[in-house]
CSV table of C-alpha atoms and ligand atoms in Angstrom, one decimal:
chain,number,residue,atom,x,y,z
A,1,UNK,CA,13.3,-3.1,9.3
A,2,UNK,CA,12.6,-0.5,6.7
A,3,UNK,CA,9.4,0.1,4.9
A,4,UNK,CA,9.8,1.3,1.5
A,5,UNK,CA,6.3,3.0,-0.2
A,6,UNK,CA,6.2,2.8,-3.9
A,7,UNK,CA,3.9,4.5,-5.5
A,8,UNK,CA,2.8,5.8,-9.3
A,9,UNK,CA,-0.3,7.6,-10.1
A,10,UNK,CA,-0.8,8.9,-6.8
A,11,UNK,CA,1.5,11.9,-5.3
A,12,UNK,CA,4.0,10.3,-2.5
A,13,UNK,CA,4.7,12.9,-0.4
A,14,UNK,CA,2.0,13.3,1.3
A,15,UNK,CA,2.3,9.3,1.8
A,16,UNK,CA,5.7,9.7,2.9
A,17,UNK,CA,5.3,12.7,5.6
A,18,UNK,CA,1.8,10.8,7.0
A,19,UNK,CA,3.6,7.8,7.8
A,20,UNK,CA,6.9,9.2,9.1
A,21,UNK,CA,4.5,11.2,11.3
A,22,UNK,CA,2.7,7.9,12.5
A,23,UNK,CA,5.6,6.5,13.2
A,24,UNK,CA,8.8,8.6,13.9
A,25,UNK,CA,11.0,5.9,14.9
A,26,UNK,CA,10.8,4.2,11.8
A,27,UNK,CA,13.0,4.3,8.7
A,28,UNK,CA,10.6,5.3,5.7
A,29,UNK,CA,11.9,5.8,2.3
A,30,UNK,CA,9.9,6.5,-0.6
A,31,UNK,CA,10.7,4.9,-4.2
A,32,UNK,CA,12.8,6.0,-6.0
A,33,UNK,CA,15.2,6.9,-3.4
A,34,UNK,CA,14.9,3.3,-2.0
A,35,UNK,CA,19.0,3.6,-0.9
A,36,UNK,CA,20.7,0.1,0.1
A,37,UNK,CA,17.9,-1.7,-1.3
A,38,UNK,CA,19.3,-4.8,1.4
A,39,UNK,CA,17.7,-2.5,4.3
A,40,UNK,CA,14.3,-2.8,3.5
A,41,UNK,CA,11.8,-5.8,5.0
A,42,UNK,CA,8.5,-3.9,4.1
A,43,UNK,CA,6.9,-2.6,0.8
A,44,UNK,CA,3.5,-0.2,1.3
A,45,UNK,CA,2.4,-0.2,-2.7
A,46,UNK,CA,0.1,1.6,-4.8
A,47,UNK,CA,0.9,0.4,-8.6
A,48,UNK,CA,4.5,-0.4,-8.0
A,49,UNK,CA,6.7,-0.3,-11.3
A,50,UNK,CA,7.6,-4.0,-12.3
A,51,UNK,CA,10.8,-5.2,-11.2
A,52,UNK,CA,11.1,-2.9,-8.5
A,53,UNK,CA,9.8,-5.2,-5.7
A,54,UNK,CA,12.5,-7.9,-6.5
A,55,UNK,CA,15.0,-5.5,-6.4
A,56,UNK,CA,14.5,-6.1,-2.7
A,57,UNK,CA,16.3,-8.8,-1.8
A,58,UNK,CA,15.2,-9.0,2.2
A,59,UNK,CA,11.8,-8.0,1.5
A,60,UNK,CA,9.3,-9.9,3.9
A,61,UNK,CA,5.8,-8.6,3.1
A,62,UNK,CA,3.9,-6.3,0.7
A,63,UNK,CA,0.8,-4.2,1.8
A,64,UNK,CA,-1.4,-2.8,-0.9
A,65,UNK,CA,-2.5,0.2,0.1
A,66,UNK,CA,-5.7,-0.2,-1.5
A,67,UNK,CA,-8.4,-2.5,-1.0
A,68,UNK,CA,-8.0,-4.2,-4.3
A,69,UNK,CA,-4.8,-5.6,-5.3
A,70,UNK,CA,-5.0,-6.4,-8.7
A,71,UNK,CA,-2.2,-3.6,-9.4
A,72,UNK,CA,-0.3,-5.5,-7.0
A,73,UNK,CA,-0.3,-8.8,-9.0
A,74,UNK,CA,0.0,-6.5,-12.5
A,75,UNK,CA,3.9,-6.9,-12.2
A,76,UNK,CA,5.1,-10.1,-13.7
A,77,UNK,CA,8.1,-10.0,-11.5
A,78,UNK,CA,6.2,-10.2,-8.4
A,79,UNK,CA,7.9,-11.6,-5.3
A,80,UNK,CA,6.5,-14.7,-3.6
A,81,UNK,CA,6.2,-12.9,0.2
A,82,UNK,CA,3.0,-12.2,2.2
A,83,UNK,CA,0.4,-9.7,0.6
A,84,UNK,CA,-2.3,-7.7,2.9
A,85,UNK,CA,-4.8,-5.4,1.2
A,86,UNK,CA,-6.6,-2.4,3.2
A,87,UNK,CA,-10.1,-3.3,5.1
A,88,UNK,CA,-10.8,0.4,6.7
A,89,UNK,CA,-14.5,1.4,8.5
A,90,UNK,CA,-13.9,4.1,6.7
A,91,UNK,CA,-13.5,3.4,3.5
A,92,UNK,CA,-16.3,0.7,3.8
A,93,UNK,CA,-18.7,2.9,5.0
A,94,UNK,CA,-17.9,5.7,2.2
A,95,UNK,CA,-18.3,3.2,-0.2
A,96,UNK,CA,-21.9,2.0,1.0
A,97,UNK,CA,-22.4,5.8,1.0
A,98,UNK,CA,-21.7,6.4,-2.9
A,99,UNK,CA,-23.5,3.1,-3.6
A,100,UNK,CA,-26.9,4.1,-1.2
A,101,UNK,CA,-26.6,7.5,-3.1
A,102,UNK,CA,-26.1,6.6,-6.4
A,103,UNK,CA,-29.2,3.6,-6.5
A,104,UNK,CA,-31.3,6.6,-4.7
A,105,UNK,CA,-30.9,8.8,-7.8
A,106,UNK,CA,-31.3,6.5,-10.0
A,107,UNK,CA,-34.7,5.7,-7.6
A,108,UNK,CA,-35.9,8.7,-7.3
A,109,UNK,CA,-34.9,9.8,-11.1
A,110,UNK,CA,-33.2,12.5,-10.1
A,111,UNK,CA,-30.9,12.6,-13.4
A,112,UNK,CA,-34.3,13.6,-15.0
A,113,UNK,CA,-35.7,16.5,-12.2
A,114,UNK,CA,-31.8,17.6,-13.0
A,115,UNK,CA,-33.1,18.7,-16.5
A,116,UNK,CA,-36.5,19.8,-15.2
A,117,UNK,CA,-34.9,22.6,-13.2
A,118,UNK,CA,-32.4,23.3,-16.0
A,119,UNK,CA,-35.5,24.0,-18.4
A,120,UNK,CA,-37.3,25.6,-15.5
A,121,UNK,CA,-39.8,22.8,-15.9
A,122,UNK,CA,-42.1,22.1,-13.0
A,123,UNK,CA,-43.2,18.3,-13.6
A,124,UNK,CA,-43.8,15.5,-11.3
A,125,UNK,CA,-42.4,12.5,-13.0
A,126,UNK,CA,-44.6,9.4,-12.9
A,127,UNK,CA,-44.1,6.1,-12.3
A,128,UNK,CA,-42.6,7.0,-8.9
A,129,UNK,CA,-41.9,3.7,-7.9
A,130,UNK,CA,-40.6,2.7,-4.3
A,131,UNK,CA,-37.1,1.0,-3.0
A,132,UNK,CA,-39.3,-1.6,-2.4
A,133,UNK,CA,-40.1,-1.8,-6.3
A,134,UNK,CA,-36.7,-2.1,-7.0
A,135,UNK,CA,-34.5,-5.4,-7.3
A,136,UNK,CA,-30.7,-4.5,-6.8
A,137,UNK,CA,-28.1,-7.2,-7.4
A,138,UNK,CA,-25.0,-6.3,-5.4
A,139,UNK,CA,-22.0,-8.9,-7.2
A,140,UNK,CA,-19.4,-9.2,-5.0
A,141,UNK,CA,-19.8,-10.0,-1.4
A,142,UNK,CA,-16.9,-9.4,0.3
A,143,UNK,CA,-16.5,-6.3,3.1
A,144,UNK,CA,-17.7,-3.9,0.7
A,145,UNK,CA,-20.6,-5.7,-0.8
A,146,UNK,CA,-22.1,-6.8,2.0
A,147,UNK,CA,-21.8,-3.4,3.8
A,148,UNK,CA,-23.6,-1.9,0.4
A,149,UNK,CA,-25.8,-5.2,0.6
A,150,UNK,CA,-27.1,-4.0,4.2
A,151,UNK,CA,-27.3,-0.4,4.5
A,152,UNK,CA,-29.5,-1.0,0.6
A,153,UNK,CA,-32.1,-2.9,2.4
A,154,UNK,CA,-32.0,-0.2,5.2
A,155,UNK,CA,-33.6,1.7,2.9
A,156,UNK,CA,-36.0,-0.7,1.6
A,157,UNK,CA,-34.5,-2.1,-1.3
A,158,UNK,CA,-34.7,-5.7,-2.5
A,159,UNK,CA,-31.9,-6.8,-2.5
A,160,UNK,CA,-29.7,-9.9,-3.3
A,161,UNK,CA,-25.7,-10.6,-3.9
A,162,UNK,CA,-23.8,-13.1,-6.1
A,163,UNK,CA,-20.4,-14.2,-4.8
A,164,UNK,CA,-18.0,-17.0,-5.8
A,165,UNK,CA,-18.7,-19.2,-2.7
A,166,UNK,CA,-22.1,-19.5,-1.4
A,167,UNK,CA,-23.0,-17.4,1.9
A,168,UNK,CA,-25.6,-17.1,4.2
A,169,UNK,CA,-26.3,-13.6,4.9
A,170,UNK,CA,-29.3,-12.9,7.3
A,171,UNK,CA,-32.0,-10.7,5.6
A,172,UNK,CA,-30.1,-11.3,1.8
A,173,UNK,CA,-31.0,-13.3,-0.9
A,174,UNK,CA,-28.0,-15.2,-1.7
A,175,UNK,CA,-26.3,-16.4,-5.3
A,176,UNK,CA,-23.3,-18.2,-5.8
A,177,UNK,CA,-21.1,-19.2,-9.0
A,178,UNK,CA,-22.7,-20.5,-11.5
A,179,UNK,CA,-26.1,-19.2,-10.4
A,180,UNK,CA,-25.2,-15.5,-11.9
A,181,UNK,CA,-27.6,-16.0,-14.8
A,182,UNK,CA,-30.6,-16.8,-12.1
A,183,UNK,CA,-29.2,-13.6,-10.1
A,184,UNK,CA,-28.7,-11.5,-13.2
A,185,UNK,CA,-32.6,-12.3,-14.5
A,186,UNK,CA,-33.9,-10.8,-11.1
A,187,UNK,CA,-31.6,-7.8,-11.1
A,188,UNK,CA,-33.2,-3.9,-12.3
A,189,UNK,CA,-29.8,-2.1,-10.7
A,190,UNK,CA,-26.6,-4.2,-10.7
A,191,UNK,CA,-24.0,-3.0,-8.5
A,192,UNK,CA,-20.4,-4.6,-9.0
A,193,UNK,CA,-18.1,-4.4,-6.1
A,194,UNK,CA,-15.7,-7.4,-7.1
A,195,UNK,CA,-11.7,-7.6,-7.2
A,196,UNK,CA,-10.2,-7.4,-10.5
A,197,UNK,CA,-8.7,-11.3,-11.6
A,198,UNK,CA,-8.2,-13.1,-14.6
A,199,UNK,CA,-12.1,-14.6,-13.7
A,200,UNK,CA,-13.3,-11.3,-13.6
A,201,UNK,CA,-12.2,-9.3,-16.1
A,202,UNK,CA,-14.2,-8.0,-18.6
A,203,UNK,CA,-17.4,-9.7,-17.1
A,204,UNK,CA,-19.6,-6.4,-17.1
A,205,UNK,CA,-20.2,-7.0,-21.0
A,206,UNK,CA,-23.4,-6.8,-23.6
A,207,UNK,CA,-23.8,-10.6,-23.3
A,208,UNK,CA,-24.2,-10.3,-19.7
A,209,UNK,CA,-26.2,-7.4,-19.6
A,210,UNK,CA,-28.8,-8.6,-22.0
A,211,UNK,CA,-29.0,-11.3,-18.9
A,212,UNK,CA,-30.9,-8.5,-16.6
A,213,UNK,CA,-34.3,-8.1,-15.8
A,214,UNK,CA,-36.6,-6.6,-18.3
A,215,UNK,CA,-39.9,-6.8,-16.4
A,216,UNK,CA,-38.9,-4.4,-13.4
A,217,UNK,CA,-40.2,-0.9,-12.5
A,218,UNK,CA,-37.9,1.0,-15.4
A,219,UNK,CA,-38.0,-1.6,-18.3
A,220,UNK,CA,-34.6,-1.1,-18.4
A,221,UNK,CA,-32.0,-2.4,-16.0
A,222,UNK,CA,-29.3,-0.2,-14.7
A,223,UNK,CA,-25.6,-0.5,-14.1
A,224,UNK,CA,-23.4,0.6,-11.8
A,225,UNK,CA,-19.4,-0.3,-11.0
A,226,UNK,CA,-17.2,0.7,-8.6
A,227,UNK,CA,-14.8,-2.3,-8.3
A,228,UNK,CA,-12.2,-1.8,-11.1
A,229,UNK,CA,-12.6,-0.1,-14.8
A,230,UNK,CA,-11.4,-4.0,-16.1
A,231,UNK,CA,-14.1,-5.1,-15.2
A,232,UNK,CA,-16.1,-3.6,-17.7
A,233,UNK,CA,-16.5,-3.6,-21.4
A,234,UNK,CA,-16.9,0.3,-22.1
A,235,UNK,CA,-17.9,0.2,-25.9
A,236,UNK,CA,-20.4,-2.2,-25.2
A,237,UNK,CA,-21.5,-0.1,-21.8
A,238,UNK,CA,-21.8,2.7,-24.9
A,239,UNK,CA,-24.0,0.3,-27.3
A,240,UNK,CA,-26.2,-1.1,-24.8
A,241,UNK,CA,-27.4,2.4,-23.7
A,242,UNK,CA,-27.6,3.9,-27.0
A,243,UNK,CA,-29.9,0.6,-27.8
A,244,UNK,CA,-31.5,1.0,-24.8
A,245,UNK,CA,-30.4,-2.7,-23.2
A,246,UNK,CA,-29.3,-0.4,-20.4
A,247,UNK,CA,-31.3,2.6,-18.6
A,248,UNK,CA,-28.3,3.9,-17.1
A,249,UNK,CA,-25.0,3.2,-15.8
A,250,UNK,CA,-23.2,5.2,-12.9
A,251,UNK,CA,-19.5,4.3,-13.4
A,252,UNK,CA,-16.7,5.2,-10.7
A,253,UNK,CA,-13.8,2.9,-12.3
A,254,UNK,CA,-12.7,2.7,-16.0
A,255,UNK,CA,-10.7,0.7,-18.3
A,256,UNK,CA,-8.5,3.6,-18.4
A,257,UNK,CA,-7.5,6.5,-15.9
A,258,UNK,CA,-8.0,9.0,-15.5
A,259,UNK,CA,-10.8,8.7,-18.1
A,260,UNK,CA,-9.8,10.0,-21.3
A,261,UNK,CA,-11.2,13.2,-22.3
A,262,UNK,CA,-12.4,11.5,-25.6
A,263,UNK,CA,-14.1,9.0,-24.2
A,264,UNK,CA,-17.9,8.4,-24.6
A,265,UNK,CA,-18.6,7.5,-21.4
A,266,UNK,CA,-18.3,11.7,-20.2
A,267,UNK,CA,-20.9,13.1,-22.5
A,268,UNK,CA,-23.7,10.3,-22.8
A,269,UNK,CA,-26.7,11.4,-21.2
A,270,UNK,CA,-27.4,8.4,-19.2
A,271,UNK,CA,-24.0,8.2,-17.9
A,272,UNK,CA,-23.1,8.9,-14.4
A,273,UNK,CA,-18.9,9.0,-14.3
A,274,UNK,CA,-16.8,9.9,-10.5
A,275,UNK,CA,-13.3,9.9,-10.5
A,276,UNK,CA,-12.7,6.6,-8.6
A,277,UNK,CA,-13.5,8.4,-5.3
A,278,UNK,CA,-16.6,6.3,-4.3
A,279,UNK,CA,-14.6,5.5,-1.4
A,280,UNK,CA,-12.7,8.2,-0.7
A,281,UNK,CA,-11.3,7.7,3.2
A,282,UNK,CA,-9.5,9.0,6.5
A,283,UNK,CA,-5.8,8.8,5.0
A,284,UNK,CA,-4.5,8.9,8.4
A,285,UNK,CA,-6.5,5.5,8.8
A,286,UNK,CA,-4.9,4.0,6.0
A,287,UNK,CA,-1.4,4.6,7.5
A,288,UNK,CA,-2.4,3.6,10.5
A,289,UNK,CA,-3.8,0.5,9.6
A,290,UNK,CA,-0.3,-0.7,7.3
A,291,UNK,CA,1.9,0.3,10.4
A,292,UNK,CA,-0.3,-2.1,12.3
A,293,UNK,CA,0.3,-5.0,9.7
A,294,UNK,CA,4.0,-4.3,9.8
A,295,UNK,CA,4.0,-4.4,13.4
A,296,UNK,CA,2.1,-7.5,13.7
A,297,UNK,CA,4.6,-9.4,10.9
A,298,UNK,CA,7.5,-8.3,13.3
A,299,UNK,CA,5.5,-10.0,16.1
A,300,UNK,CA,5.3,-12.8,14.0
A,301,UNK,CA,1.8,-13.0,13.6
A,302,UNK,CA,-0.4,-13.1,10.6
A,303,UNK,CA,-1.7,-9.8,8.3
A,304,UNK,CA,-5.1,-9.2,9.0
A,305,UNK,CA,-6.1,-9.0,5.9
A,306,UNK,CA,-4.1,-11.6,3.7
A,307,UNK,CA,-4.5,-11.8,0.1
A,308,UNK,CA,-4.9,-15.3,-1.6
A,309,UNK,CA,-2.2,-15.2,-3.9
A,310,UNK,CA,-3.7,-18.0,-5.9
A,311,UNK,CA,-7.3,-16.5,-6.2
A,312,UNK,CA,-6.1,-12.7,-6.6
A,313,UNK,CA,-7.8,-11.2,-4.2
B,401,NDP,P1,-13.4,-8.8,-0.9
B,401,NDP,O1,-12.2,-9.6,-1.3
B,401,NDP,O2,-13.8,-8.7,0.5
B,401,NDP,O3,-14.7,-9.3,-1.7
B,401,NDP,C1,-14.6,-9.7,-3.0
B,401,NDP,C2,-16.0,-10.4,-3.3
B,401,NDP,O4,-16.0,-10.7,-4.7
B,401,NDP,C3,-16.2,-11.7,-2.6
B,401,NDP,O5,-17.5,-11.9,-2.2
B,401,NDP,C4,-15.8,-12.7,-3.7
B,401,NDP,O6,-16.4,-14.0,-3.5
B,401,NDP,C5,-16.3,-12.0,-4.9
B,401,NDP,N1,-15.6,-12.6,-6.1
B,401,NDP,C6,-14.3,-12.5,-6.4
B,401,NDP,N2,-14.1,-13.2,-7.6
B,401,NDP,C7,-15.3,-13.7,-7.9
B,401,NDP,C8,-15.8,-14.5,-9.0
B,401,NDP,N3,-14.9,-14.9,-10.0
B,401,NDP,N4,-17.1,-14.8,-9.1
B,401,NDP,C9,-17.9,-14.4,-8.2
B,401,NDP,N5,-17.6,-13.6,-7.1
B,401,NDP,C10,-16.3,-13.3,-7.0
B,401,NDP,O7,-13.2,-7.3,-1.5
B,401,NDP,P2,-13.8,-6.0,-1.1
B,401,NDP,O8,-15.3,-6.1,-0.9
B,401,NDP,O9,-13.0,-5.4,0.1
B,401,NDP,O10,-13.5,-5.1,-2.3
B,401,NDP,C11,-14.0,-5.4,-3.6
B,401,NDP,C12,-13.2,-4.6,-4.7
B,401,NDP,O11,-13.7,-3.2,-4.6
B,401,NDP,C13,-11.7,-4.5,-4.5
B,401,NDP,O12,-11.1,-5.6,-5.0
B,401,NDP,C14,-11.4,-3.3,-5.4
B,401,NDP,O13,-11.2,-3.6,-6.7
B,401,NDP,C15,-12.7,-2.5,-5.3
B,401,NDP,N6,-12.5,-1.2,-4.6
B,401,NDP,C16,-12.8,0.0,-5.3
B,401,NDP,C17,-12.7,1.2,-4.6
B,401,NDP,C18,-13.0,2.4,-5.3
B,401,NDP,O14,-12.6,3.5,-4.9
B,401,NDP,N7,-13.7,2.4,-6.4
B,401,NDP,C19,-12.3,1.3,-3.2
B,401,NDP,C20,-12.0,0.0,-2.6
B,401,NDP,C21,-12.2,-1.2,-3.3
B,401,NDP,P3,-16.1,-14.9,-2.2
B,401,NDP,O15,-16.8,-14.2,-1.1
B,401,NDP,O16,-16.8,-16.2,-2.5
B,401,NDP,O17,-14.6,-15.0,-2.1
B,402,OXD,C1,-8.9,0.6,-3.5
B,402,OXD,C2,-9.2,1.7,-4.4
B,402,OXD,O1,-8.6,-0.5,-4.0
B,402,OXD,O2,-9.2,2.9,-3.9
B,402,OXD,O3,-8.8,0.8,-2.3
B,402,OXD,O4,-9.5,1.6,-5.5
């Protein structure tokens, strides 16, 4: 019953000693010294090369060790075996942390005291509006859009969400399919927290943007993403700010990473860029929580967390 991790982009050793620590009876190799590739049942993946998964020809089930598995589905030579994807606390309630944070500066304008102090400039910026004033459109409902969706309003803000199936969420103004235009014309900050899939990609673009409010607090509506970098259009990110469709945008994934140095997005004034770390989590948790999914499959009950190979996510 070995597990295999196979990773790119991320450095495996660490990986490899965490979960060997977690579990010391186990056999844990790390692609690519997979060995007799017939040995191994389990495959913990973080952008696996394609092919390599159905090299493995007793391989039972695949856990992402992410939250969203679109680089999970990005190898055409995917096997057809069981998928889980992370759902952590933790990483949840860091990612409701950068999203509180990030709508609060863009509340409370702090971009702009920023350059105050800079200039030495004592000025108390008006219109000062409150939460209250402010109408934030979380897209994406799942764990981490309702978590954002909830701890948002905490703090006063109006909120609502858009999802592909309609929900009723207590204390949340709720959208679903095709009413994104009716969600988009009452959204000043859009917040995108959706998996990456062949629906989704490319959605954050100038057409939809020009779909957000105009009559809210900051003329301007603001955007910001920390889903995946596909699902944004950067050069029209770019041109919608420089014409000023878009206040701001505080961006955490991109179309490419790490974000290339040349890119636009680092030096534009009203652009907020993290290096995919809004949800930064317990590591330890992570390995914990695949160890458990491998343990239930032995038992011969369900992941915890499946993934809908038809939907993507
Ligand atoms: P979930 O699967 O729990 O939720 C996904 C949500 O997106 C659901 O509400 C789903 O709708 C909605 N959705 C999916 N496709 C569509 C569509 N075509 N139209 C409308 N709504 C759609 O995922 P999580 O909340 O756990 O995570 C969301 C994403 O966040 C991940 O896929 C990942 O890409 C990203 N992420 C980024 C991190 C980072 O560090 N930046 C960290 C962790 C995750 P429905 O409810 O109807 O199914
Ligand atoms: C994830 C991520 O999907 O970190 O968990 O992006």
């Amino acid at each position: 019953m070995s597990l295999l991790l196979c990773i790119t982009g991320w450095d495996v050793a660490p990986w490899l000693e965490r979960l060997r620590r977690l579990a010391p009876g186990r056999d844990i190799r790390a692609w690519p010294d997979v060995g007799d590739v017939r040995d191994i049942r389990f495959a913990a993946v973080w952008k696996q090369p394609p092919g390599v998964l159905a090299a493995l020809p007793n391989l039972e089930a695949i856990i992402s060790l992410g939250a969203g598995v679109d680089h999970v589905f990005a190898d055409p030579a995917l096997p057809d075996v069981p998928i889980a994807r992370v759902v952590d606390p933790d990483l949840t309630a860091r990612m409701s942390e950068w999203v509180v944070m990030h709508a609060l500066i863009h509340l409370r304008q702090q971009r702009l005291y920023d350059g105050l102090q800079r200039r030495r400039e004592w000025n108390d910026i008006r219109p000062a509006p409150a939460a209250a004033d402010l109408r934030v459109g979380v897209m994406g409902l799942g764990v981490l859009g309702q978590d954002a969706a909830r701890k948002l309003g905490i703090m006063g803000f109006d909120v609502a969400g858009w999802s592909r199936s309609p929900k009723q969420i207590e204390g949340l103004k709720t959208y679903a399919g095709d009413q994104l235009d009716a969600f988009l014309a009452r959204t000043d900050l859009l917040v995108a927290l959706m998996p990456l899939t062949p629906d989704t990609r490319g959605i954050l673009n100038r057409n939809l943007f020009g779909k957000l409010a105009r009559d809210g607090v900051f003329a301007a509506p603001i955007l910001m993403n920390a889903g995946r970098g596909g699902l944004q259009v950067e050069a029209d990110i770019v041109a919608a700010l420089d014409a000023g469709e878009l206040r701001a945008a505080t961006l955490d994934v991109f179309e490419t990473e790490p974000l290339p140095a040349a890119s636009p997005l680092w030096g534009h004034p009203a652009v907020t860029v993290t290096p995919h770390n809004s949800a930064v989590s317990d590591e330890d948790a992570i390995g914990r929580f695949v160890l458990r999914q491998i343990e239930r499959r032995e038992r011969g009950l369900p992941f915890e967390t499946p993934v809908d190979r038809l939907r993507r996510y």
